Coordinates of C-alpha atoms in Angstrom, one line a residue:
Chain K
M1 CA 101.0 103.3 131.6
L2 CA 101.2 107.0 132.2
S3 CA 101.6 109.2 129.2
V4 CA 102.6 112.9 129.4
E5 CA 102.3 114.8 126.1
H6 CA 103.3 118.4 125.5
L7 CA 102.4 119.3 129.1
K8 CA 102.5 123.1 129.6
K9 CA 102.0 125.1 132.7
S10 CA 102.0 128.9 133.2
Y11 CA 101.0 130.9 136.2
P12 CA 99.5 134.3 136.0
H13 CA 102.2 136.7 137.1
S14 CA 102.0 140.5 137.6
G15 CA 99.9 141.2 134.6
G16 CA 101.6 138.7 132.2
S17 CA 102.2 135.0 132.8
L18 CA 105.1 133.1 134.2
E19 CA 105.9 130.1 132.0
V20 CA 107.1 127.2 134.2
L21 CA 106.7 124.1 132.1
R22 CA 107.2 124.8 128.3
D23 CA 106.9 121.3 126.8
I24 CA 107.1 118.1 128.7
S25 CA 106.6 114.7 127.1
F26 CA 107.5 111.3 128.5
T27 CA 105.9 108.0 129.3
V28 CA 106.1 105.7 132.2
E29 CA 105.6 102.0 131.5
A30 CA 103.8 99.8 133.9
G31 CA 106.2 98.6 136.6
E32 CA 108.8 101.1 135.6
F33 CA 110.7 103.3 138.0
V34 CA 111.2 106.7 136.3
T35 CA 113.2 109.4 138.0
I36 CA 113.0 113.0 137.0
V37 CA 116.0 115.1 137.6
G38 CA 116.5 118.8 137.0
P39 CA 118.1 121.9 138.4
S40 CA 116.6 123.8 141.3
G41 CA 113.7 125.9 140.2
A42 CA 113.0 123.7 137.2
G43 CA 109.4 123.4 138.2
K44 CA 109.7 119.8 139.4
T45 CA 107.0 120.2 142.0
T46 CA 104.8 121.9 139.5
L47 CA 105.3 119.0 137.1
L48 CA 104.4 116.4 139.8
R49 CA 101.3 118.3 140.9
C50 CA 100.1 118.3 137.3
L51 CA 100.8 114.6 137.0
A52 CA 98.9 113.9 140.2
G53 CA 95.9 115.9 139.1
L54 CA 96.5 118.5 141.8
L55 CA 97.1 121.4 139.5
P56 CA 95.3 122.2 136.3
R57 CA 97.5 122.2 133.1
S58 CA 97.8 125.1 130.8
G59 CA 98.2 122.7 127.8
G60 CA 99.0 119.2 126.7
S61 CA 97.7 116.1 128.4
V62 CA 98.4 113.5 131.1
T63 CA 96.7 110.2 130.5
L64 CA 96.5 106.9 132.3
T65 CA 96.5 104.6 129.3
T66 CA 95.2 101.5 130.9
S67 CA 92.0 103.2 131.9
G68 CA 92.1 105.8 129.3
R69 CA 91.5 108.3 132.0
V70 CA 92.8 111.9 131.5
V71 CA 94.2 113.2 134.7
D72 CA 92.2 116.3 135.5
S73 CA 91.7 115.7 139.1
P74 CA 93.5 113.3 141.5
P75 CA 92.7 109.7 140.2
P76 CA 92.3 106.7 142.4
E77 CA 95.3 105.0 140.7
I78 CA 97.8 107.5 142.0
A79 CA 99.2 108.0 145.5
C80 CA 101.7 110.7 146.4
V81 CA 104.5 111.1 148.8
F82 CA 105.4 114.7 149.4
Q83 CA 108.8 116.2 150.2
D84 CA 108.1 117.7 153.6
Y85 CA 106.9 114.9 155.9
S86 CA 106.4 117.4 158.7
R87 CA 103.8 119.1 156.7
S88 CA 102.2 116.1 154.9
L89 CA 101.3 114.1 158.0
M90 CA 98.5 115.1 160.3
P91 CA 100.2 115.9 163.6
W92 CA 96.9 115.6 165.5
S93 CA 96.4 112.0 164.4
K94 CA 98.3 109.0 165.5
V95 CA 100.5 107.1 162.9
G96 CA 97.9 104.4 162.4
R97 CA 95.2 106.9 161.8
N98 CA 97.3 108.9 159.4
V99 CA 97.6 105.8 157.3
E100 CA 94.0 104.8 157.7
I101 CA 92.1 108.0 156.9
P102 CA 92.8 107.8 153.1
L103 CA 91.5 104.2 153.1
K104 CA 88.1 105.1 154.5
N105 CA 86.5 105.4 151.1
K106 CA 88.3 102.5 149.6
I107 CA 87.7 99.9 152.3
R108 CA 84.4 100.2 154.2
E109 CA 85.0 97.4 156.6
R110 CA 86.9 98.6 159.6
G111 CA 88.7 95.3 160.4
K112 CA 90.0 95.0 156.9
R113 CA 91.1 98.6 156.9
H114 CA 93.1 98.1 160.0
E115 CA 94.7 95.0 158.6
Q116 CA 95.8 96.9 155.6
V117 CA 97.2 99.7 157.8
E118 CA 99.2 97.2 159.8
R119 CA 100.5 95.5 156.7
A120 CA 101.6 98.8 155.3
L121 CA 103.3 99.8 158.5
R122 CA 105.1 96.4 158.5
E123 CA 106.3 97.0 155.0
V124 CA 108.1 100.1 156.1
D125 CA 109.3 98.5 159.3
L126 CA 107.1 100.6 161.6
D127 CA 105.0 97.8 163.2
G128 CA 104.3 98.8 166.7
F129 CA 104.2 102.5 166.0
A130 CA 100.6 102.8 165.0
D131 CA 99.8 104.4 168.4
S132 CA 102.6 107.0 168.3
Y133 CA 102.1 110.5 167.1
P134 CA 104.2 111.5 164.0
W135 CA 106.0 114.1 166.0
Q136 CA 107.2 111.5 168.4
L137 CA 109.2 109.9 165.6
S138 CA 112.4 110.8 163.8
G139 CA 112.3 112.5 160.4
G140 CA 113.2 109.3 158.6
M141 CA 110.4 107.4 160.4
Q142 CA 107.9 110.1 159.6
Q143 CA 108.7 109.9 155.9
R144 CA 108.2 106.1 156.2
V145 CA 104.8 106.8 157.7
A146 CA 104.0 108.9 154.6
I147 CA 105.3 106.0 152.4
A148 CA 103.2 103.5 154.3
R149 CA 100.2 105.8 153.8
A150 CA 100.7 105.7 150.1
L151 CA 101.4 102.0 150.0
A152 CA 98.3 101.2 152.0
Y153 CA 96.3 103.0 149.4
R154 CA 97.4 100.3 146.9
P155 CA 97.9 102.6 144.0
E156 CA 99.2 101.7 140.6
F157 CA 101.4 104.7 140.5
L158 CA 103.4 106.2 143.3
I159 CA 104.4 109.7 142.7
M160 CA 107.2 111.1 144.9
D161 CA 108.3 114.7 145.2
E162 CA 111.9 114.8 146.5
P163 CA 110.8 112.4 149.2
F164 CA 114.3 112.1 150.8
A165 CA 115.4 115.7 150.6
S166 CA 114.7 116.6 154.2
V167 CA 116.6 113.7 155.9
D168 CA 120.2 113.1 156.7
A169 CA 122.5 111.1 154.3
Q170 CA 122.4 107.8 156.1
T171 CA 118.6 107.9 156.5
R172 CA 118.3 108.9 152.9
A173 CA 120.2 105.8 151.7
D174 CA 118.1 103.6 153.9
L175 CA 114.9 105.1 152.6
E176 CA 116.1 104.7 149.0
D177 CA 116.7 101.0 149.6
L178 CA 113.3 100.8 151.3
I179 CA 111.6 102.2 148.2
L180 CA 113.4 99.8 146.0
R181 CA 112.3 96.9 148.2
V182 CA 108.7 97.9 148.5
R183 CA 108.5 98.6 144.8
H184 CA 109.8 95.2 144.1
D185 CA 107.4 93.6 146.5
A186 CA 104.3 95.6 145.5
G187 CA 105.1 95.8 141.8
L188 CA 104.5 99.5 141.8
T189 CA 105.1 102.0 139.0
I190 CA 107.0 104.9 140.4
V191 CA 107.7 108.4 139.3
L192 CA 110.2 110.2 141.6
V193 CA 111.5 113.7 141.3
T194 CA 114.8 114.7 142.7
H195 CA 117.6 117.2 142.2
D196 CA 120.1 114.6 143.2
I197 CA 121.8 113.0 140.2
D198 CA 123.2 110.0 142.1
E199 CA 119.8 109.3 143.5
A200 CA 118.1 109.6 140.1
V201 CA 120.6 107.1 138.6
Y202 CA 120.7 104.7 141.6
L203 CA 116.9 104.4 141.8
G204 CA 115.6 104.7 138.2
D205 CA 115.1 102.5 135.2
R206 CA 115.2 105.6 133.2
V207 CA 116.2 109.2 134.1
V208 CA 114.2 112.0 132.5
V209 CA 116.5 115.1 132.5
M210 CA 114.8 118.4 132.6
S211 CA 116.1 121.8 131.7
G212 CA 115.9 125.0 133.8
R213 CA 112.8 127.1 133.6
P214 CA 110.9 127.3 131.3
T215 CA 111.2 123.6 131.5
T216 CA 111.6 121.1 128.7
V217 CA 112.8 117.5 128.6
V218 CA 116.5 117.6 127.7
D219 CA 116.9 113.9 127.2
T220 CA 116.1 110.6 128.7
V221 CA 118.8 108.3 129.9
T222 CA 118.2 104.5 130.2
V223 CA 119.8 103.1 133.3
D224 CA 121.2 99.7 132.5
L225 CA 122.4 98.9 135.9
P226 CA 121.7 95.4 137.3
R227 CA 119.0 94.9 140.0
P228 CA 118.8 94.5 142.9
R229 CA 120.8 97.6 143.5
S230 CA 123.0 98.2 146.5
Q231 CA 124.3 101.4 147.9
I232 CA 127.9 100.0 147.9
A233 CA 128.1 97.6 145.0
T234 CA 126.0 99.6 142.5
K235 CA 127.6 102.9 143.2
A236 CA 131.0 101.3 142.8
L237 CA 130.3 100.2 139.2
P238 CA 132.1 102.0 136.4
R239 CA 128.8 102.1 134.6
F240 CA 127.2 104.0 137.5
A241 CA 129.9 106.7 137.2
E242 CA 129.4 106.9 133.4
L243 CA 125.6 107.3 133.7
R244 CA 126.1 109.9 136.4
T245 CA 128.4 111.9 134.2
E246 CA 126.1 111.6 131.3
V247 CA 123.2 113.0 133.3
L248 CA 125.4 115.7 134.8
K249 CA 126.5 116.7 131.3
L250 CA 122.9 116.9 130.1
I251 CA 122.0 119.2 133.0
T252 CA 125.1 121.4 132.7
R253 CA 124.9 121.6 128.9
D254 CA 121.6 123.3 129.5
G255 CA 123.6 125.9 131.3
A256 CA 121.6 125.7 134.5
E257 CA 122.9 125.6 138.0
V258 CA 123.5 122.1 139.3
T259 CA 122.8 121.2 142.9
A260 CA 123.8 117.6 142.9
Chain U
M1 CA 115.7 106.1 165.4
S2 CA 114.7 107.9 168.5
V3 CA 111.4 108.0 170.1
M4 CA 111.1 111.1 172.2
A5 CA 109.6 110.7 175.6
T6 CA 106.5 112.8 176.0
T7 CA 106.7 114.4 179.4
G8 CA 104.0 116.8 180.1
R9 CA 104.6 119.3 182.8
R10 CA 102.2 118.7 185.6
W11 CA 101.4 120.9 188.5
Y12 CA 102.3 118.3 191.0
A13 CA 105.7 117.7 189.3
K14 CA 106.9 121.0 190.7
P15 CA 106.0 121.3 194.3
A16 CA 108.5 124.1 194.8
G17 CA 106.8 126.1 192.1
V18 CA 103.4 125.5 193.6
I19 CA 104.6 126.7 197.0
V20 CA 106.1 129.9 195.4
S21 CA 102.8 130.6 193.6
M22 CA 100.9 130.2 196.8
V23 CA 102.9 132.8 198.7
V24 CA 101.2 135.9 197.4
P25 CA 97.6 134.7 197.6
V26 CA 98.0 133.4 201.1
A27 CA 99.8 136.6 202.2
A28 CA 97.1 138.7 200.6
V29 CA 94.3 136.8 202.4
L30 CA 96.1 137.0 205.7
L31 CA 96.8 140.7 205.2
W32 CA 93.1 141.3 204.3
W33 CA 92.0 139.2 207.3
F34 CA 94.0 141.1 209.9
A35 CA 93.8 144.5 208.4
S36 CA 90.0 144.3 208.2
L37 CA 89.6 142.6 211.5
D38 CA 88.4 145.7 213.4
S39 CA 86.9 147.4 210.4
T40 CA 84.0 149.7 211.2
S41 CA 83.6 151.0 207.7
P42 CA 80.3 150.0 206.2
F43 CA 81.9 149.8 202.7
F44 CA 84.9 147.6 203.7
P45 CA 83.6 145.0 206.2
S46 CA 86.0 142.6 207.8
L47 CA 86.9 139.5 205.8
Q48 CA 85.4 137.6 208.6
A49 CA 82.0 139.2 208.0
I50 CA 82.4 138.7 204.2
L51 CA 83.2 135.0 204.7
S52 CA 80.2 134.4 207.0
A53 CA 78.0 136.2 204.5
F54 CA 79.5 134.0 201.8
Q55 CA 78.7 130.9 203.8
E56 CA 75.2 132.1 204.5
T57 CA 74.4 133.0 200.9
W58 CA 76.4 130.7 198.7
L59 CA 76.9 127.5 200.8
F60 CA 74.5 126.4 199.6
T61 CA 71.2 128.3 200.1
R62 CA 71.4 130.1 196.8
V63 CA 73.2 127.5 194.7
G64 CA 70.0 126.0 193.3
S65 CA 68.1 129.2 193.0
D66 CA 70.8 131.5 191.6
V67 CA 74.1 129.9 190.9
V68 CA 72.7 127.1 188.8
P69 CA 70.5 129.4 186.7
S70 CA 73.4 131.8 186.1
L71 CA 75.8 129.1 185.0
G72 CA 73.2 127.3 183.0
R73 CA 72.4 130.5 181.0
M74 CA 76.1 131.2 180.5
L75 CA 77.0 127.7 179.4
A76 CA 73.9 127.5 177.2
G77 CA 74.8 130.7 175.4
Y78 CA 78.5 129.8 175.3
G79 CA 77.7 126.3 173.9
I80 CA 75.4 127.8 171.2
A81 CA 78.2 130.3 170.3
V82 CA 80.8 127.6 170.0
V83 CA 78.7 125.3 167.8
V84 CA 77.4 128.1 165.6
G85 CA 80.7 129.9 165.5
V86 CA 82.7 126.9 164.5
G87 CA 80.1 125.9 161.9
L88 CA 79.8 129.3 160.3
G89 CA 83.6 129.8 160.6
I90 CA 84.2 126.7 158.5
L91 CA 81.6 127.7 156.0
F92 CA 83.0 131.3 155.6
G93 CA 86.6 130.0 155.8
R94 CA 86.1 127.6 152.9
F95 CA 83.9 129.9 150.8
P96 CA 85.7 133.3 150.6
L97 CA 83.0 134.7 148.4
L98 CA 80.3 133.9 150.9
H99 CA 82.5 135.5 153.6
R100 CA 82.9 138.6 151.4
A101 CA 79.2 138.9 151.0
F102 CA 78.5 138.7 154.7
N103 CA 81.5 140.3 156.2
P104 CA 80.2 143.9 156.3
A105 CA 77.1 142.8 158.2
L106 CA 79.2 140.6 160.5
Q107 CA 81.6 143.5 161.2
F108 CA 78.6 145.7 162.1
C109 CA 77.1 143.2 164.4
R110 CA 80.5 142.5 166.1
A111 CA 81.1 146.2 166.6
L112 CA 77.9 146.7 168.7
P113 CA 78.9 147.0 172.4
A114 CA 77.6 144.0 174.2
T115 CA 76.2 146.0 177.1
A116 CA 74.2 148.2 174.8
L117 CA 72.4 145.1 173.5
V118 CA 71.0 144.3 176.9
P119 CA 68.0 146.7 176.6
V120 CA 67.5 145.5 173.0
S121 CA 67.4 141.9 174.1
I122 CA 64.8 142.7 176.7
V123 CA 62.6 144.6 174.3
L124 CA 62.8 141.7 171.8
M125 CA 62.6 138.7 174.1
G126 CA 61.4 139.8 177.5
I127 CA 63.0 139.2 180.9
G128 CA 63.2 135.5 181.1
T129 CA 66.1 133.1 180.3
A130 CA 65.8 133.4 176.5
P131 CA 67.1 137.0 176.1
K132 CA 70.0 136.3 178.3
V133 CA 71.1 133.1 176.6
A134 CA 70.5 134.7 173.2
L135 CA 72.6 137.8 174.1
I136 CA 75.5 135.7 175.4
A137 CA 75.4 133.5 172.3
F138 CA 75.1 136.5 170.0
V139 CA 78.1 138.3 171.4
T140 CA 80.4 135.4 172.0
V141 CA 79.8 133.8 168.6
F142 CA 82.1 136.4 167.0
P143 CA 85.4 135.5 168.6
V144 CA 84.8 131.8 167.9
M145 CA 83.7 132.4 164.3
L146 CA 86.4 134.8 163.4
N147 CA 89.2 132.6 164.8
T148 CA 87.7 129.6 163.1
I149 CA 87.8 131.4 159.8
D150 CA 91.4 132.3 160.2
G151 CA 92.3 128.8 161.3
V152 CA 90.5 127.1 158.5
R153 CA 92.1 129.4 156.0
A154 CA 95.6 128.8 157.2
V155 CA 95.5 125.0 156.7
D156 CA 98.9 124.0 155.2
E157 CA 98.7 123.7 151.4
V158 CA 100.6 120.4 151.6
L159 CA 97.9 118.9 153.7
E160 CA 95.3 120.3 151.2
D161 CA 97.3 118.5 148.5
V162 CA 97.4 115.3 150.6
S163 CA 93.6 115.3 151.3
R164 CA 92.9 116.0 147.6
S165 CA 95.3 113.4 146.3
F166 CA 93.9 110.8 148.6
R167 CA 90.4 111.8 147.5
L168 CA 89.0 112.6 150.9
T169 CA 85.4 113.7 150.7
R170 CA 84.4 117.3 151.7
L171 CA 83.1 116.1 155.0
Q172 CA 86.2 114.0 155.7
R173 CA 88.4 117.0 154.9
V174 CA 86.4 119.1 157.4
F175 CA 86.6 116.6 160.2
H176 CA 90.1 115.0 159.7
V177 CA 92.0 118.0 158.4
Q178 CA 90.4 121.5 158.6
L179 CA 88.9 121.3 162.0
P180 CA 91.9 119.8 163.8
A181 CA 94.3 122.1 161.9
A182 CA 92.2 125.1 163.0
A183 CA 91.9 123.8 166.5
P184 CA 94.6 126.1 168.1
Q185 CA 92.9 129.2 166.7
I186 CA 89.4 127.8 167.5
V187 CA 90.5 127.2 171.1
S188 CA 91.9 130.6 171.5
G189 CA 88.6 132.1 170.2
M190 CA 86.8 129.9 172.7
R191 CA 88.9 131.2 175.5
I192 CA 88.0 134.8 174.7
A193 CA 84.4 133.8 174.3
L194 CA 84.4 132.1 177.7
S195 CA 85.6 135.2 179.6
V196 CA 83.1 137.4 177.6
S197 CA 80.3 135.1 178.3
F198 CA 81.2 135.2 182.0
V199 CA 81.0 139.0 182.0
L200 CA 77.7 138.9 180.1
M201 CA 76.3 136.4 182.5
V202 CA 76.6 139.0 185.2
V203 CA 75.6 142.0 183.1
T204 CA 72.4 140.4 181.9
E205 CA 71.5 139.8 185.5
L206 CA 71.8 143.4 186.5
V207 CA 68.8 144.4 184.4
A208 CA 65.4 142.9 184.4
A209 CA 66.4 139.7 186.2
T210 CA 64.8 137.7 188.9
D211 CA 67.6 135.4 189.9
G212 CA 71.3 134.8 189.3
I213 CA 74.6 135.7 190.9
G214 CA 74.6 139.1 189.4
Y215 CA 71.0 139.7 190.6
V216 CA 71.8 138.6 194.2
T217 CA 74.9 140.8 194.3
L218 CA 73.0 143.8 193.0
Q219 CA 70.2 143.2 195.5
A220 CA 72.8 143.1 198.3
Q221 CA 74.2 146.4 197.2
Q222 CA 70.8 148.1 196.9
S223 CA 69.7 146.8 200.3
F224 CA 73.1 147.9 201.9
Q225 CA 74.1 144.3 202.7
V226 CA 77.7 145.2 201.8
P227 CA 79.2 141.9 203.1
Q228 CA 76.9 140.0 200.8
M229 CA 78.0 142.2 197.9
W230 CA 81.6 141.4 198.6
A231 CA 80.7 137.7 199.0
G232 CA 79.3 137.9 195.5
M233 CA 82.7 139.2 194.2
L234 CA 84.4 136.4 196.0
L235 CA 82.1 133.8 194.4
L236 CA 82.6 135.4 190.9
G237 CA 86.4 135.4 191.4
I238 CA 86.4 131.8 192.4
L239 CA 84.1 130.7 189.6
G240 CA 86.3 132.6 187.1
V241 CA 89.4 130.9 188.3
L242 CA 87.6 127.5 188.1
F243 CA 86.4 128.1 184.6
N244 CA 89.8 129.1 183.5
G245 CA 91.3 126.0 185.1
A246 CA 88.8 123.7 183.4
F247 CA 89.5 125.4 180.1
V248 CA 93.2 124.9 180.5
L249 CA 92.6 121.2 181.1
L250 CA 90.4 120.9 178.0
E251 CA 92.9 122.8 175.9
R252 CA 95.7 120.5 176.9
R253 CA 93.6 117.5 175.9
L254 CA 92.5 119.0 172.6
L255 CA 95.9 120.4 171.6
R256 CA 98.3 117.8 172.9
W257 CA 99.8 117.5 169.4
Y258 CA 100.1 121.3 169.1
S259 CA 101.8 122.1 172.4
H260 CA 104.1 119.1 172.6
D261 CA 107.3 121.0 172.1

């Protein structure tokens, strides 16, 4: 379980300080899929970087409760998928290598490492592309490489920062379903940040709604939609529309701009 | 789902382009040949005379005695500069405080005109191979190092996040992320260093030398063997073009990912 308590983050800013995260608290249970939705500029990326141990906090705590570890630096239990696949993959390395490099410290034996790379590529339907370069692939495929890299790392927690924001609508729907599938297969705990309310509701077990900057948690909405979810059937449910409206109201009540 | 074909442009893929690019050199050589055919000027001998001097001197009498030592010194100096320059560049690029501390001294050394250092190198190290190699290395280390610093500093912050979040070790980050990310800048520094080292190869052979292409060419001039002098120019021009070509091939190999579009 991941527990976030009174997380604060300010940046030094022209003499004073810029308060980005004012007070963020929520928990993520083992096996849960939590989506975090908020208006543009709500410090979503800042929040995820704090969760992943990439950015020092100004206050509060982030704890992995199973190990009791306080996240001050990137922990081995967490893998990240970043928004911009074109920047998060290494263009000078082939796809297989991109997936393999993070495993070097985890799996010393080369053969086993390659097996794990192949398995991860299979999980995202990219078998046969290990020897391609990322830039030879389409955007959706590149983001699948980034997902495979995170999966191969065998983390407990997968943290995703708007992972589908840079692809077209159809690819986005495909990638959403891919994540639901691998999450089911691997039993992952996922935290996904998005500005897209539909996506937050469609994917999540719970939606954490954030305010505009300085950011607080407005409310948490439990998504009681049946699984497995489907782009067509789930989104056609009256309950989906209700939840969507509920989240939308929470965001607009806060008076911030909505980009959904 | 589209997999783009990777079609590199090759020189033989465009025979028409090759022919076009051959027109001027061939015309120049023909013009030179015929215009100088009856030359009686001691300073501008006929191309025929230059070519026969070339054949006499460089094919292959003086290859072992002069060309090999020249190129050996140049490549040794250049090699040292690349290794040291990339190493220091990574160090300074990753530790800005260290760079700040050393930068004034580095700027001073870099500003020294290379040619002015020739007498210094002779005083310090004598007239053998060592001062020449050292001078070439000392001067050409700067373009490599400064470009490496810039390249290493400009590594995308997302990739920095990626390598930290996947807990790559310092060394893994250097070899898998920082070095390849900086490769385009490093290679352009290496390109500058290569042409500078070629110049320095000749310059170091004009003073206190006993062999080398520059030495032979200078000797030819001083003993009024003007065709030999021109033959030296011809050889240097050809070598320069060959080095450049070899470098382009290396660059294509190293930076395939960078120049794919």
